[in-house]
Amino acid sequence: MSENLFGLTVAADKGLDDLQCQRLLSENRKYQEVMLQYRCALKALESRLEILNEEFSLQHDRNPIESMKSRLKSPSSIMNKMQKRGLSLDFPTMQANIMDIAGVRVICSFEEDVFFLAKCLKEQSDIEIITEKDYISHPKPNGYRSLHLTIRLPVFFAEKEIRVPVEIQLRTIAMDFWASEIETELKECADSSREWDGKMEHLLHILT
C-alpha cells in the first residue's frame, strides 16, 4: 500500500475509483484549494474566448466559436498518469508536471477560425505558451486533426496571483465529429479486448 498526494491510501498496482476518490476528497482541504486554482483558470480562459467571440461577431457578423466545453481531469486520471510517469506523488510535483489538469475544447465554425483564435491568445501579453501542437497542418497517422495549445495564464485571488496551466483544443465541427467517432470505436475495441481477456482467463482456469 502507498500514500498518494490526495491523502488516500490505495494499492500501488491498482487503478483508482473516481466515485470513491471524490467522496474521500470532499473533506481534503489542500486538494480543494489546489483544484480551485484550475477551476478559476478555466473561467478566466472562457471569459477571454467569449470576448474574442463577441468582438469577431460585431466585426464580421458571425461567431467563430460554435461551442466550448471545459473539464477538470479526474483524481484517478491524475494519479494514474503520475504513477505511469514515475513522478513523486505530491501537489508541487503534480502542478509542475501535469499540464492538462484543466482543459477547454473549443469547436469553431471554420478552420481559419481555429488559427485566428490561437493567434489572438498567443498575442495576449500575460499568456505564456508552454506547448503548441498543430495536428491540423500535420495530422496524426490515424487522421486526427486539431490544434492543441498548452498555456499558462494568471488567476487573481484576494491576496495573490497564481499562473495556472490550461490545455486548449481547437477544432472545427467536422474535426470534432471525426475525433468523437474514433474515440467511440477505440472504447468499443477496448471493451471487446477486456471481454476476450476475461473469457480466456476463464478457459485457462477450466483447462488447468
mmCIF file of C-alpha atoms in Angstrom:
data_model
loop_
_atom_site.group_PDB
_atom_site.id
_atom_site.type_symbol
_atom_site.label_atom_id
_atom_site.label_comp_id
_atom_site.label_asym_id
_atom_site.label_seq_id
_atom_site.Cartn_x
_atom_site.Cartn_y
_atom_site.Cartn_z
ATOM 1 C CA MET A 1 0.000 0.000 0.000
ATOM 2 C CA SER A 2 1.170 3.555 -0.635
ATOM 3 C CA GLU A 3 0.056 7.044 0.380
ATOM 4 C CA ASN A 4 -0.764 9.284 -2.578
ATOM 5 C CA LEU A 5 -0.825 13.053 -2.897
ATOM 6 C CA PHE A 6 -4.557 13.266 -2.197
ATOM 7 C CA GLY A 7 -4.097 11.705 1.222
ATOM 8 C CA LEU A 8 -5.764 8.460 0.152
ATOM 9 C CA THR A 9 -4.280 5.017 0.617
ATOM 10 C CA VAL A 10 -4.535 2.756 -2.441
ATOM 11 C CA ALA A 11 -2.856 -0.351 -3.763
ATOM 12 C CA ALA A 12 0.046 0.778 -5.925
ATOM 13 C CA ASP A 13 -0.776 -1.709 -8.699
ATOM 14 C CA LYS A 14 -4.496 -0.869 -8.936
ATOM 15 C CA GLY A 15 -6.365 1.976 -10.600
ATOM 16 C CA LEU A 16 -8.367 4.399 -8.514
ATOM 17 C CA ASP A 17 -12.140 4.556 -8.381
ATOM 18 C CA ASP A 18 -13.413 8.081 -9.172
ATOM 19 C CA LEU A 19 -16.532 7.835 -7.016
ATOM 20 C CA GLN A 20 -14.543 6.661 -4.003
ATOM 21 C CA CYS A 21 -11.899 9.346 -4.583
ATOM 22 C CA GLN A 22 -14.443 12.164 -4.829
ATOM 23 C CA ARG A 23 -16.178 11.041 -1.664
ATOM 24 C CA LEU A 24 -12.935 10.913 0.312
ATOM 25 C CA LEU A 25 -11.602 14.145 -1.200
ATOM 26 C CA SER A 26 -14.687 16.174 -0.296
ATOM 27 C CA GLU A 27 -13.061 16.956 3.081
ATOM 28 C CA ASN A 28 -9.456 17.248 1.829
ATOM 29 C CA ARG A 29 -8.833 21.000 2.126
ATOM 30 C CA LYS A 30 -5.476 21.035 0.312
ATOM 31 C CA TYR A 31 -6.960 19.220 -2.675
ATOM 32 C CA GLN A 32 -9.894 21.646 -2.777
ATOM 33 C CA GLU A 33 -7.562 24.656 -2.641
ATOM 34 C CA VAL A 34 -5.409 23.378 -5.492
ATOM 35 C CA MET A 35 -8.337 22.424 -7.707
ATOM 36 C CA LEU A 36 -9.904 25.834 -7.102
ATOM 37 C CA GLN A 37 -6.962 27.333 -8.988
ATOM 38 C CA TYR A 38 -7.721 25.165 -12.025
ATOM 39 C CA ARG A 39 -11.461 25.866 -11.920
ATOM 40 C CA CYS A 40 -10.799 29.607 -11.811
ATOM 41 C CA ALA A 41 -8.280 29.328 -14.652
ATOM 42 C CA LEU A 42 -10.966 27.679 -16.786
ATOM 43 C CA LYS A 43 -13.384 30.514 -16.020
ATOM 44 C CA ALA A 44 -10.740 33.128 -16.843
ATOM 45 C CA LEU A 45 -9.897 31.478 -20.158
ATOM 46 C CA GLU A 46 -13.541 31.003 -21.118
ATOM 47 C CA SER A 47 -14.133 34.701 -20.428
ATOM 48 C CA ARG A 48 -11.282 35.667 -22.762
ATOM 49 C CA LEU A 49 -12.596 33.403 -25.500
ATOM 50 C CA GLU A 50 -16.121 34.795 -25.124
ATOM 51 C CA ILE A 51 -14.758 38.333 -25.512
ATOM 52 C CA LEU A 52 -12.912 37.357 -28.707
ATOM 53 C CA ASN A 53 -16.060 35.663 -29.978
ATOM 54 C CA GLU A 54 -18.222 38.735 -29.373
ATOM 55 C CA GLU A 55 -15.675 41.109 -30.893
ATOM 56 C CA PHE A 56 -15.371 38.962 -34.018
ATOM 57 C CA SER A 57 -19.163 38.705 -34.263
ATOM 58 C CA LEU A 58 -19.506 42.500 -34.143
ATOM 59 C CA GLN A 59 -16.892 42.994 -36.857
ATOM 60 C CA HIS A 60 -17.790 40.109 -39.189
ATOM 61 C CA ASP A 61 -21.457 39.399 -38.385
ATOM 62 C CA ARG A 62 -20.806 35.771 -37.426
ATOM 63 C CA ASN A 63 -19.392 33.816 -34.484
ATOM 64 C CA PRO A 64 -16.116 31.915 -34.875
ATOM 65 C CA ILE A 65 -16.938 29.745 -31.838
ATOM 66 C CA GLU A 66 -19.763 27.239 -32.129
ATOM 67 C CA SER A 67 -19.370 25.836 -28.621
ATOM 68 C CA MET A 68 -16.954 25.418 -25.711
ATOM 69 C CA LYS A 69 -16.641 22.617 -23.205
ATOM 70 C CA SER A 70 -14.342 22.667 -20.177
ATOM 71 C CA ARG A 71 -13.292 19.857 -17.866
ATOM 72 C CA LEU A 72 -11.052 19.062 -14.919
ATOM 73 C CA LYS A 73 -9.093 15.822 -15.021
ATOM 74 C CA SER A 74 -10.475 13.327 -12.509
ATOM 75 C CA PRO A 75 -8.483 12.404 -9.380
ATOM 76 C CA SER A 76 -7.907 8.852 -10.618
ATOM 77 C CA SER A 77 -6.759 10.080 -14.026
ATOM 78 C CA ILE A 78 -4.246 12.471 -12.439
ATOM 79 C CA MET A 79 -2.942 9.799 -10.069
ATOM 80 C CA ASN A 80 -2.642 7.108 -12.713
ATOM 81 C CA LYS A 81 -0.822 9.479 -15.086
ATOM 82 C CA MET A 82 1.671 10.413 -12.372
ATOM 83 C CA GLN A 83 2.236 6.778 -11.443
ATOM 84 C CA LYS A 84 2.876 5.831 -15.096
ATOM 85 C CA ARG A 85 5.436 8.638 -15.403
ATOM 86 C CA GLY A 86 7.142 7.648 -12.154
ATOM 87 C CA LEU A 87 6.534 11.054 -10.549
ATOM 88 C CA SER A 88 6.608 11.790 -6.833
ATOM 89 C CA LEU A 89 3.048 11.784 -5.562
ATOM 90 C CA ASP A 90 2.766 15.276 -4.104
ATOM 91 C CA PHE A 91 0.985 18.506 -5.049
ATOM 92 C CA PRO A 92 4.069 20.548 -6.124
ATOM 93 C CA THR A 93 5.144 17.749 -8.473
ATOM 94 C CA MET A 94 1.622 17.464 -9.852
ATOM 95 C CA GLN A 95 1.363 21.202 -10.507
ATOM 96 C CA ALA A 96 4.811 21.355 -12.119
ATOM 97 C CA ASN A 97 4.422 18.326 -14.386
ATOM 98 C CA ILE A 98 0.773 17.648 -15.233
ATOM 99 C CA MET A 99 -0.201 20.373 -17.683
ATOM 100 C CA ASP A 100 -3.641 19.111 -18.732
ATOM 101 C CA ILE A 101 -5.489 19.013 -15.403
ATOM 102 C CA ALA A 102 -7.675 21.850 -16.711
ATOM 103 C CA GLY A 103 -8.813 21.667 -20.320
ATOM 104 C CA VAL A 104 -11.046 23.554 -22.732
ATOM 105 C CA ARG A 105 -12.296 22.218 -26.064
ATOM 106 C CA VAL A 106 -13.286 24.954 -28.497
ATOM 107 C CA ILE A 107 -15.390 23.992 -31.518
ATOM 108 C CA CYS A 108 -15.085 26.511 -34.359
ATOM 109 C CA SER A 109 -17.112 27.125 -37.483
ATOM 110 C CA PHE A 110 -14.206 27.051 -39.922
ATOM 111 C CA GLU A 111 -10.543 26.053 -39.960
ATOM 112 C CA GLU A 112 -9.467 29.685 -40.342
ATOM 113 C CA ASP A 113 -11.297 30.481 -37.098
ATOM 114 C CA VAL A 114 -9.140 27.938 -35.251
ATOM 115 C CA PHE A 115 -5.942 29.689 -36.264
ATOM 116 C CA PHE A 116 -7.449 33.144 -35.686
ATOM 117 C CA LEU A 117 -8.349 32.339 -32.080
ATOM 118 C CA ALA A 118 -4.981 30.685 -31.451
ATOM 119 C CA LYS A 119 -3.208 33.761 -32.819
ATOM 120 C CA CYS A 120 -5.249 36.085 -30.599
ATOM 121 C CA LEU A 121 -4.474 34.067 -27.482
ATOM 122 C CA LYS A 122 -0.771 33.850 -28.301
ATOM 123 C CA GLU A 123 -0.626 37.631 -28.703
ATOM 124 C CA GLN A 124 -2.077 38.370 -25.260
ATOM 125 C CA SER A 125 0.840 39.707 -23.239
ATOM 126 C CA ASP A 126 0.103 37.866 -19.979
ATOM 127 C CA ILE A 127 -0.342 34.416 -21.546
ATOM 128 C CA GLU A 128 2.661 32.082 -21.691
ATOM 129 C CA ILE A 129 2.674 29.411 -24.398
ATOM 130 C CA ILE A 130 4.022 26.168 -22.956
ATOM 131 C CA THR A 131 3.451 23.903 -25.973
ATOM 132 C CA GLU A 132 1.773 24.104 -29.373
ATOM 133 C CA LYS A 133 0.888 21.010 -31.413
ATOM 134 C CA ASP A 134 -0.630 21.608 -34.838
ATOM 135 C CA TYR A 135 -2.388 18.393 -35.819
ATOM 136 C CA ILE A 136 -4.329 20.292 -38.488
ATOM 137 C CA SER A 137 -1.353 21.113 -40.695
ATOM 138 C CA HIS A 138 0.293 17.848 -39.659
ATOM 139 C CA PRO A 139 -2.441 15.283 -38.848
ATOM 140 C CA LYS A 140 -1.709 12.212 -36.756
ATOM 141 C CA PRO A 141 -1.250 8.918 -38.690
ATOM 142 C CA ASN A 142 -4.800 7.883 -37.749
ATOM 143 C CA GLY A 143 -6.186 11.080 -39.314
ATOM 144 C CA TYR A 144 -6.809 13.008 -36.091
ATOM 145 C CA ARG A 145 -6.824 16.770 -36.668
ATOM 146 C CA SER A 146 -6.895 19.510 -34.021
ATOM 147 C CA LEU A 147 -4.780 22.388 -32.733
ATOM 148 C CA HIS A 148 -3.525 21.909 -29.179
ATOM 149 C CA LEU A 149 -2.183 24.760 -27.085
ATOM 150 C CA THR A 150 -0.962 24.432 -23.528
ATOM 151 C CA ILE A 151 -0.855 27.865 -21.953
ATOM 152 C CA ARG A 152 -0.236 29.388 -18.549
ATOM 153 C CA LEU A 153 -2.433 32.339 -17.589
ATOM 154 C CA PRO A 154 -2.760 34.452 -14.436
ATOM 155 C CA VAL A 155 -5.579 33.942 -11.950
ATOM 156 C CA PHE A 156 -6.095 36.757 -9.446
ATOM 157 C CA PHE A 157 -7.196 35.927 -5.925
ATOM 158 C CA ALA A 158 -7.745 38.249 -2.956
ATOM 159 C CA GLU A 159 -4.106 38.362 -1.879
ATOM 160 C CA LYS A 160 -2.130 36.669 -4.645
ATOM 161 C CA GLU A 161 -1.733 35.999 -8.355
ATOM 162 C CA ILE A 162 -1.183 32.422 -9.494
ATOM 163 C CA ARG A 163 -0.227 31.375 -13.012
ATOM 164 C CA VAL A 164 -2.081 28.197 -13.926
ATOM 165 C CA PRO A 165 -1.632 25.860 -16.922
ATOM 166 C CA VAL A 166 -4.598 25.009 -19.135
ATOM 167 C CA GLU A 167 -4.772 22.796 -22.214
ATOM 168 C CA ILE A 168 -6.817 24.125 -25.148
ATOM 169 C CA GLN A 169 -8.038 22.005 -28.049
ATOM 170 C CA LEU A 170 -9.309 23.987 -31.028
ATOM 171 C CA ARG A 171 -11.045 22.196 -33.885
ATOM 172 C CA THR A 172 -13.864 22.517 -36.392
ATOM 173 C CA ILE A 173 -17.228 20.772 -36.150
ATOM 174 C CA ALA A 174 -16.122 18.179 -38.720
ATOM 175 C CA MET A 175 -12.844 17.532 -36.881
ATOM 176 C CA ASP A 176 -14.713 17.108 -33.599
ATOM 177 C CA PHE A 177 -17.197 14.675 -35.140
ATOM 178 C CA TRP A 178 -14.360 12.581 -36.566
ATOM 179 C CA ALA A 179 -12.472 12.568 -33.252
ATOM 180 C CA SER A 180 -15.627 11.532 -31.365
ATOM 181 C CA GLU A 181 -16.228 8.664 -33.790
ATOM 182 C CA ILE A 182 -12.658 7.406 -33.384
ATOM 183 C CA GLU A 183 -12.924 7.686 -29.587
ATOM 184 C CA THR A 184 -16.118 5.633 -29.623
ATOM 185 C CA GLU A 185 -14.539 2.957 -31.815
ATOM 186 C CA LEU A 186 -11.451 2.776 -29.594
ATOM 187 C CA LYS A 187 -13.611 2.363 -26.493
ATOM 188 C CA GLU A 188 -15.559 -0.439 -28.175
ATOM 189 C CA CYS A 189 -12.286 -2.152 -29.100
ATOM 190 C CA ALA A 190 -11.024 -1.800 -25.527
ATOM 191 C CA ASP A 191 -14.277 -3.201 -24.140
ATOM 192 C CA SER A 192 -14.098 -6.154 -26.544
ATOM 193 C CA SER A 193 -10.476 -6.769 -25.582
ATOM 194 C CA ARG A 194 -11.362 -6.849 -21.881
ATOM 195 C CA GLU A 195 -14.240 -9.225 -22.595
ATOM 196 C CA TRP A 196 -11.972 -11.624 -24.502
ATOM 197 C CA ASP A 197 -9.331 -11.416 -21.773
ATOM 198 C CA GLY A 198 -11.973 -12.455 -19.260
ATOM 199 C CA LYS A 199 -13.088 -15.368 -21.436
ATOM 200 C CA MET A 200 -9.517 -16.564 -21.981
ATOM 201 C CA GLU A 201 -8.809 -16.396 -18.235
ATOM 202 C CA HIS A 202 -11.972 -18.393 -17.562
ATOM 203 C CA LEU A 203 -10.979 -21.035 -20.123
ATOM 204 C CA LEU A 204 -7.470 -21.314 -18.671
ATOM 205 C CA HIS A 205 -8.941 -21.963 -15.232
ATOM 206 C CA ILE A 206 -11.150 -24.698 -16.664
ATOM 207 C CA LEU A 207 -8.305 -26.323 -18.587
ATOM 208 C CA THR A 208 -5.906 -26.267 -15.670
#
